[in-house]
Short mmCIF file of C-alpha atoms in Angstrom, two decimals:
data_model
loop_
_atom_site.label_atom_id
_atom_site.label_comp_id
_atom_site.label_asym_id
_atom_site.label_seq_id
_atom_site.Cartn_x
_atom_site.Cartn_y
_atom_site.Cartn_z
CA UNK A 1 5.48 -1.34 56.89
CA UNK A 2 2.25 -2.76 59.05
CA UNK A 3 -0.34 -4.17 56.58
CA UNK A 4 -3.07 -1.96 57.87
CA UNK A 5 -0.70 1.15 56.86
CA UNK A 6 -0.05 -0.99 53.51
CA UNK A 7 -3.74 -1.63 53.04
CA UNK A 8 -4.62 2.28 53.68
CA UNK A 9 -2.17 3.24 51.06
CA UNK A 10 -3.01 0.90 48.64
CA UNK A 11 -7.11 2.19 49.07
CA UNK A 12 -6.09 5.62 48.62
CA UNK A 13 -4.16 5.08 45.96
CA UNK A 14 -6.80 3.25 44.11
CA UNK A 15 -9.02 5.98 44.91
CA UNK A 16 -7.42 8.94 42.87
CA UNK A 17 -6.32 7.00 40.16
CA UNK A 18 -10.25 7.02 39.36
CA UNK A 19 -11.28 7.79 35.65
CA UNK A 20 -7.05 6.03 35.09
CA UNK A 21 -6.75 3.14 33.04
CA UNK A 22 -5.19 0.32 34.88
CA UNK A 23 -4.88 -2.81 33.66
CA UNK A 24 -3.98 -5.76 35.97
CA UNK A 25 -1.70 -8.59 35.00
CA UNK A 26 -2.49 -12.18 36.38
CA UNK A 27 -2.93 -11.98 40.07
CA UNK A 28 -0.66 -14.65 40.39
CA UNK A 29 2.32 -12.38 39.20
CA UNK A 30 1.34 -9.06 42.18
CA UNK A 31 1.55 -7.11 39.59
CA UNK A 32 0.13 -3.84 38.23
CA UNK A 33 0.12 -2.08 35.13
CA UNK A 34 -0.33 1.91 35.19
CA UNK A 35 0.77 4.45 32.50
CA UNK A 36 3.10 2.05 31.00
CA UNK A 37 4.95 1.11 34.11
CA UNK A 38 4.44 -2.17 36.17
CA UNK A 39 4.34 -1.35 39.99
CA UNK A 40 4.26 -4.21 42.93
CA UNK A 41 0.85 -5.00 44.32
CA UNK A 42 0.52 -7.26 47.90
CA UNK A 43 -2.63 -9.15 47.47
CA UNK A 44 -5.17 -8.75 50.57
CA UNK A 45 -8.38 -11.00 50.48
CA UNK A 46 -7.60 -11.68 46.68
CA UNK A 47 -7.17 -7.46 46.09
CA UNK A 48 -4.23 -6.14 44.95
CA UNK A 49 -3.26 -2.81 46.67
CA UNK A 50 -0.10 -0.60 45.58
CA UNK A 51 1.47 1.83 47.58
CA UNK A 52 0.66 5.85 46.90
CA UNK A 53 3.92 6.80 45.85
CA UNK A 54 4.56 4.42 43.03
CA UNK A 55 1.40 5.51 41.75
CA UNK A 56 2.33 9.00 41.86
CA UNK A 57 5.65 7.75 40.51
CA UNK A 58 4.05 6.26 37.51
CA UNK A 59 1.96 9.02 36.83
CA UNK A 60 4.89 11.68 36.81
CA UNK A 61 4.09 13.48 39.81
CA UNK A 62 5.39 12.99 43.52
CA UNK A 63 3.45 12.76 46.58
CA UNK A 64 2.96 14.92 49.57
CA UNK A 65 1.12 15.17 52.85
CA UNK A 66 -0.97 18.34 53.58
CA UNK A 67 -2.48 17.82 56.96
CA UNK A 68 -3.95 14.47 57.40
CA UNK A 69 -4.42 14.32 53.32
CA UNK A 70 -1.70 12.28 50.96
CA UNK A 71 -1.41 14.69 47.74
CA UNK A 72 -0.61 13.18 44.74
CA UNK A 73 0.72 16.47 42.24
CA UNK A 74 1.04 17.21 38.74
CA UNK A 75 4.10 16.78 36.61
CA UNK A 76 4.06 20.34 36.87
CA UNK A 77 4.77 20.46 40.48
CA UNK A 78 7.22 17.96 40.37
CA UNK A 79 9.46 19.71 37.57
CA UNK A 80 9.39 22.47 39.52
CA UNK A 81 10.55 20.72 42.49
CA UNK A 82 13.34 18.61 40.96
CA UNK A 83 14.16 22.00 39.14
CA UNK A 84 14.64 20.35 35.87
CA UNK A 85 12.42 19.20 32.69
CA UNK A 86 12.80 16.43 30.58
CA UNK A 87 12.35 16.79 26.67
CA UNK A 88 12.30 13.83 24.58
CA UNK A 89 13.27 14.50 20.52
CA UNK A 90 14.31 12.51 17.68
CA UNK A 91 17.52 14.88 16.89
CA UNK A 92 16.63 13.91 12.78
CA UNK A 93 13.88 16.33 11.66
CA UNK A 94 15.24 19.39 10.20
CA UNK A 95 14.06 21.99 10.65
CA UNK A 96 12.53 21.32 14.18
CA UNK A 97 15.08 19.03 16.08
CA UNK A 98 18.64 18.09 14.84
CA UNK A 99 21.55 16.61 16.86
CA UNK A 100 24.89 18.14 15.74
CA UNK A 101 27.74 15.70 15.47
CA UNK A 102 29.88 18.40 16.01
CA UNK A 103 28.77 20.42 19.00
CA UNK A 104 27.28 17.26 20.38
CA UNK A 105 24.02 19.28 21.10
CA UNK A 106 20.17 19.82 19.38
CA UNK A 107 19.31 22.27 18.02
CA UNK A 108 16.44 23.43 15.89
CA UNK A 109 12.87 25.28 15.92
CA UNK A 110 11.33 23.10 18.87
CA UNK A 111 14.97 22.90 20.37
CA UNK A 112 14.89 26.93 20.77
CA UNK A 113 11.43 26.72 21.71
CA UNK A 114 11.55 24.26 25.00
CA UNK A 115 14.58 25.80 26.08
CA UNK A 116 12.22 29.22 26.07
CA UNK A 117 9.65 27.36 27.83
CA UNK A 118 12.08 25.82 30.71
CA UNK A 119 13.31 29.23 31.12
CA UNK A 120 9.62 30.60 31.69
CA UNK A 121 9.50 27.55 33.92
CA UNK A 122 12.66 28.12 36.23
CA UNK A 123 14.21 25.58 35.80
CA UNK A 124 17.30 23.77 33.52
CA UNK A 125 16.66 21.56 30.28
CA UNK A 126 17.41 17.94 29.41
CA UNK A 127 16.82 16.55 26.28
CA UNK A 128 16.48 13.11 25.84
CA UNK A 129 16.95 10.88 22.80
CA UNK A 130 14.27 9.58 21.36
CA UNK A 131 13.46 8.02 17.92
CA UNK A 132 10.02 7.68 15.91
CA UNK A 133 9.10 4.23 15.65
CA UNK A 134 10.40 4.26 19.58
CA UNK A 135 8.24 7.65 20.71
CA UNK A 136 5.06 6.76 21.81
CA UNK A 137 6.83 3.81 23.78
CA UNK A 138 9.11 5.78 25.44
CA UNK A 139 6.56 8.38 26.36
CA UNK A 140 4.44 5.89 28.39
CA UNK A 141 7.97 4.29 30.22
CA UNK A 142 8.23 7.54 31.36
CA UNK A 143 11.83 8.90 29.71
CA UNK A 144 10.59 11.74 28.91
CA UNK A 145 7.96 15.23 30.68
CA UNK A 146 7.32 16.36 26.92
CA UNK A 147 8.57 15.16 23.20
CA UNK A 148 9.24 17.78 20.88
CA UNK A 149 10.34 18.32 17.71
CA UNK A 150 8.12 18.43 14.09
CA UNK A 151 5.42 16.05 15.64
CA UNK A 152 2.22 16.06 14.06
CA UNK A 153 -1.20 16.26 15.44
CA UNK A 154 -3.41 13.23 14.73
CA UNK A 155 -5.87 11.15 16.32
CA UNK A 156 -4.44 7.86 16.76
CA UNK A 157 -1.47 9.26 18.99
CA UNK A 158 -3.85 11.17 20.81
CA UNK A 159 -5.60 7.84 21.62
CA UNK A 160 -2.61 6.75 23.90
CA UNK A 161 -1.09 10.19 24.61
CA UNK A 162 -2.68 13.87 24.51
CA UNK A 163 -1.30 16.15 22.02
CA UNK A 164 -1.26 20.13 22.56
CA UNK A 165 -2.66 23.07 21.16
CA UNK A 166 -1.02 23.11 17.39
CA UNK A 167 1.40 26.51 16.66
CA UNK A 168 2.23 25.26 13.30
CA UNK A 169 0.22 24.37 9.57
CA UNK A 170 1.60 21.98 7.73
CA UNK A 171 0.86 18.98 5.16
CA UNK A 172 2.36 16.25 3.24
CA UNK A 173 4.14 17.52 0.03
CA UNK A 174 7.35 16.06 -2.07
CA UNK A 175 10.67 17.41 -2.09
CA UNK A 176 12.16 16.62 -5.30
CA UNK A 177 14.91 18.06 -7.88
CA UNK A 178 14.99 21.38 -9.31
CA UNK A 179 14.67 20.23 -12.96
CA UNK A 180 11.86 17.22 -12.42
CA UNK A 181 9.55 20.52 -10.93
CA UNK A 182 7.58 20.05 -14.28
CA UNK A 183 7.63 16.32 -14.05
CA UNK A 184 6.12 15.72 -10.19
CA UNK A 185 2.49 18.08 -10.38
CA UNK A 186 0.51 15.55 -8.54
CA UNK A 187 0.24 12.48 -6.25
CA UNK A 188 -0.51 10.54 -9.57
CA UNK A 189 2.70 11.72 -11.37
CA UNK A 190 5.07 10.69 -8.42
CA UNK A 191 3.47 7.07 -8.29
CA UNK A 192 4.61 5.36 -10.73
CA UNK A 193 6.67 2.18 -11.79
CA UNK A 194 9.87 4.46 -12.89
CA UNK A 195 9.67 6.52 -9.53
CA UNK A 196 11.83 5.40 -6.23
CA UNK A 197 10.87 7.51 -2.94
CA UNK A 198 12.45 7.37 0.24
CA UNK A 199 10.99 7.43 3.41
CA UNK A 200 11.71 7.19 7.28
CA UNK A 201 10.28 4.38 9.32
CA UNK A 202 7.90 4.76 11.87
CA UNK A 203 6.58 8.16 11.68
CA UNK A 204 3.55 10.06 9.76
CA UNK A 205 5.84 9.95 6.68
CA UNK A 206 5.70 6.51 6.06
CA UNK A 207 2.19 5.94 6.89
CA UNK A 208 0.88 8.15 3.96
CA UNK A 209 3.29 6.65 1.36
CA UNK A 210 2.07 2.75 2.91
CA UNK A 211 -1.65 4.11 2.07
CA UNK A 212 -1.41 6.21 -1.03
CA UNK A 213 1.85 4.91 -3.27
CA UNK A 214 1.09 1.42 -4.99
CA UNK A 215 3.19 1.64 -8.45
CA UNK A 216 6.17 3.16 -7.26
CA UNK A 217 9.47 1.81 -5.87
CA UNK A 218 9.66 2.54 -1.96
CA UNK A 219 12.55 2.81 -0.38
CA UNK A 220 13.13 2.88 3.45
CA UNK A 221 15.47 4.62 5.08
CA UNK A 222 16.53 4.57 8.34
CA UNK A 223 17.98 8.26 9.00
CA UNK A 224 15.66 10.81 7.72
CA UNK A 225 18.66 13.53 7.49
CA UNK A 226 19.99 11.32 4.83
CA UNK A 227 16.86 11.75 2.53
CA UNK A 228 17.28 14.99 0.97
CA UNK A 229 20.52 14.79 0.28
CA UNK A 230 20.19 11.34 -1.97
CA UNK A 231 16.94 13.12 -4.10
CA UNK A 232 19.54 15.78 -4.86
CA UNK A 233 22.37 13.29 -5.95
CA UNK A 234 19.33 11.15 -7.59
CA UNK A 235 19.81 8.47 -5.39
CA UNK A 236 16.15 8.66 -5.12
CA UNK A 237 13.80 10.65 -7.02
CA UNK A 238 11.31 11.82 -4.52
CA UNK A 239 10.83 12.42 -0.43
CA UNK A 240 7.38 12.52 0.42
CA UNK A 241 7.47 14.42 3.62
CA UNK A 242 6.22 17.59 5.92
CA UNK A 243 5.69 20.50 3.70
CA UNK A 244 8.10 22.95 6.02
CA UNK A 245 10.68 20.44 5.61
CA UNK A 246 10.92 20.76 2.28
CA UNK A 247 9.98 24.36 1.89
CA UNK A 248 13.66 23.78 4.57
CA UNK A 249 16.08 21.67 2.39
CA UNK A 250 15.08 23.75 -0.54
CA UNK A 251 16.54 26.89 1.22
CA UNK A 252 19.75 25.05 2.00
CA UNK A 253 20.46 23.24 -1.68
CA UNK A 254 19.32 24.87 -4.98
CA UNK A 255 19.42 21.19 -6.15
CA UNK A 256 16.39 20.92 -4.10
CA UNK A 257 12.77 22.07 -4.99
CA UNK A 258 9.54 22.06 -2.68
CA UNK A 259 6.39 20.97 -4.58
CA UNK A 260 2.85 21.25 -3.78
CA UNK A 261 3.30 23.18 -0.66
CA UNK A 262 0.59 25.92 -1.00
CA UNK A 263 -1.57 22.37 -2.23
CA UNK A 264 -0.51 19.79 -0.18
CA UNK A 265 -1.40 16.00 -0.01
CA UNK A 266 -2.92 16.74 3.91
CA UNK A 267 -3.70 18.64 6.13
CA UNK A 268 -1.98 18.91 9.61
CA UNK A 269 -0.74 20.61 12.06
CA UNK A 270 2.56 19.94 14.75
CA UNK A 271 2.03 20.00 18.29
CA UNK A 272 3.95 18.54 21.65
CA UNK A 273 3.45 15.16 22.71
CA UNK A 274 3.01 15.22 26.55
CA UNK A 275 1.16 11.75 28.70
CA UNK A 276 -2.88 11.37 29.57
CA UNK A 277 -4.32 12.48 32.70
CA UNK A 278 -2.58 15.67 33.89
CA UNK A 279 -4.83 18.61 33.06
CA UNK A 280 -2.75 20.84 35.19
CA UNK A 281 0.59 20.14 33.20
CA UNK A 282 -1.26 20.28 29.96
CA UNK A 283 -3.24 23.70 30.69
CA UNK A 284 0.03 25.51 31.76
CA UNK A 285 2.04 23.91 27.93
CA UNK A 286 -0.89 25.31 26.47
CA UNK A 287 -0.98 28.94 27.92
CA UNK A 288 2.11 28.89 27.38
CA UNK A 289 1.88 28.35 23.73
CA UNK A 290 -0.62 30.88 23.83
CA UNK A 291 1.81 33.59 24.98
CA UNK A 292 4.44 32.60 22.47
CA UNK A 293 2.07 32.83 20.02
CA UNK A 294 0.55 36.33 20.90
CA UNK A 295 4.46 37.68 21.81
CA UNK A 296 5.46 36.72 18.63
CA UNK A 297 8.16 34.43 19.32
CA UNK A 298 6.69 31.40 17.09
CA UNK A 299 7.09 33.83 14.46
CA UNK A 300 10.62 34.95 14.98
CA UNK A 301 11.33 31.19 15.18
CA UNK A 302 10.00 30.27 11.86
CA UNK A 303 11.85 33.31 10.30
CA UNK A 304 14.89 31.63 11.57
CA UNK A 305 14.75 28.27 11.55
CA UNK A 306 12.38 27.65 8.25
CA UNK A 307 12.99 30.29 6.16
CA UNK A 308 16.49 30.85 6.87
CA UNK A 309 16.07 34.49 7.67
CA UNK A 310 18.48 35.63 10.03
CA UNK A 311 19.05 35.33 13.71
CA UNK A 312 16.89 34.76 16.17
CA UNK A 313 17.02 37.21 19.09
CA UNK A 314 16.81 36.17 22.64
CA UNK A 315 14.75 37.53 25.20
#
């Protein structure tokens, strides 16, 4: 390509990324740094200049030309052009996401839910893999349109990613054994020297029992599907955790009892975890949401999928 088409791309491209954060590497290396991904630069009187599709590349979009003007789209526009949407989800958070061995397939509250909103969309689903201490990472390389799948709502995500509307309540509160439910009335009761909890890495989880637990015994654990299950054999005495998973596990195993959940630790909410800078993407998730909410179809999932109470019918 002539360096005067180069150079016109490259100024263009620079031009709509304004209000983006870029972050250049040494010039040495031509290199740029947008959204996570590192495009090639060609350096003209010392300025680096990229070309206009890799930044539409790295932004999730694709690039057009209407008339004599390059378009850069949304994310939107581009998952309705390839036809298909990405979802990115951890596969071990009952009861929002969970990969079954045995169908080889998620399923779950947020599972039903995108495959409702690529339906509404047009076009097919693909869910992609994720895990928690890996999410936010493989958000910004791009793996994934939109993670799903139990994700709370806070403001230190949000600082690197944009979180949606919420369409759920929630808070941290222990799921314990049926006979300690006399034993485990408060934060101060569960933190002590004779106490083990388990936790998952890398998620909300552990970062509340890292600030608030100081006497007990901690215990990390790397699958969080495994957690329940070893408070109810007394593996481990308590999982500190989202209050609708374990208002969940205590539906599924009378062993199993949900404290605290109408007083929980926190307050939060879940939401979808979708990338900065798209307002067009993020206003259409959001609407969307809105819809579900108003239609009644967030309901009819929790009946199903939290409380246990029957099937959920499609549309």
């Amino acid at each position: 390509m002539p360096k005067k088409v180069l150079v016109v791309f490259a100024l263009f491209a620079l031009l709509i990324t304004g209000g983006t954060s870029l972050s250049l590497a040494d010039s040495q290396t031509e290199q740029l740094e947008l959204n996570g991904k590192t495009l090639s630069t060609v350096t003209v009187n010392g300025k680096p200049y990229v070309l206009v599709n890799q930044v539409a590349q790295a932004s999730g979009g694709d690039v057009h030309k209407n008339s004599n003007t390059f378009v850069i789209g949304s994310r939107l526009d581009y998952i309705l052009k390839k036809g298909v949407i990405r979802v990115g989800t951890t596969g071990d958070y009952k009861p929002f996401t969970y990969f079954n061995p045995k169908t080889k397939e998620f399923e779950g509250y947020d599972i039903e839910a995108a495959k409702l909103m690529a339906a509404d969309l047009g076009v097919k689903i693909t869910f992609v893999k994720t895990s928690w201490p890996a999410l936010m990472e493989d958000l910004h390389k791009n793996k994934f349109d939109i993670a799903v799948g139990g994700i709370s709502r806070n403001t230190d995500r949000q600082k690197t990613a944009h979180l949606t509307h919420p369409y759920i309540n929630d808070g941290k509160a222990p799921l314990i054994r049926q006979e300690d439910k006399e034993k485990y009335t408060s934060l101060g009761a569960i933190d002590q020297p004779d106490v083990t909890i388990g936790v998952n890495p890398g998620g909300t989880n552990q970062k509340f029992v890292d600030a608030n637990i100081t006497k007990a015994k901690v215990v990390v654990i790397e699958n969080n599907l495994d957690i329940p299950n070893m408070v109810a054999e007394g593996k481990v005495d308590v999982m500190i955790t989202d209050s609708i998973e374990a208002i969940y596990y205590a539906s599924q195993d009378s062993r199993l009892y949900a404290a605290l959940t109408d007083n929980t630790f926190t307050k939060s909410q879940k939401g979808y975890l979708m990338h900065r800078g798209d307002p067009v993407f993020q206003n259409w998730v959001n609407l969307w949401m809105e819809e579900m909410e108003l239609n009644g179809e967030f309901d009819r999932l929790k009946e199903k999928w939290i409380y246990n109470k029957g099937e959920y019918k499609e549309r």
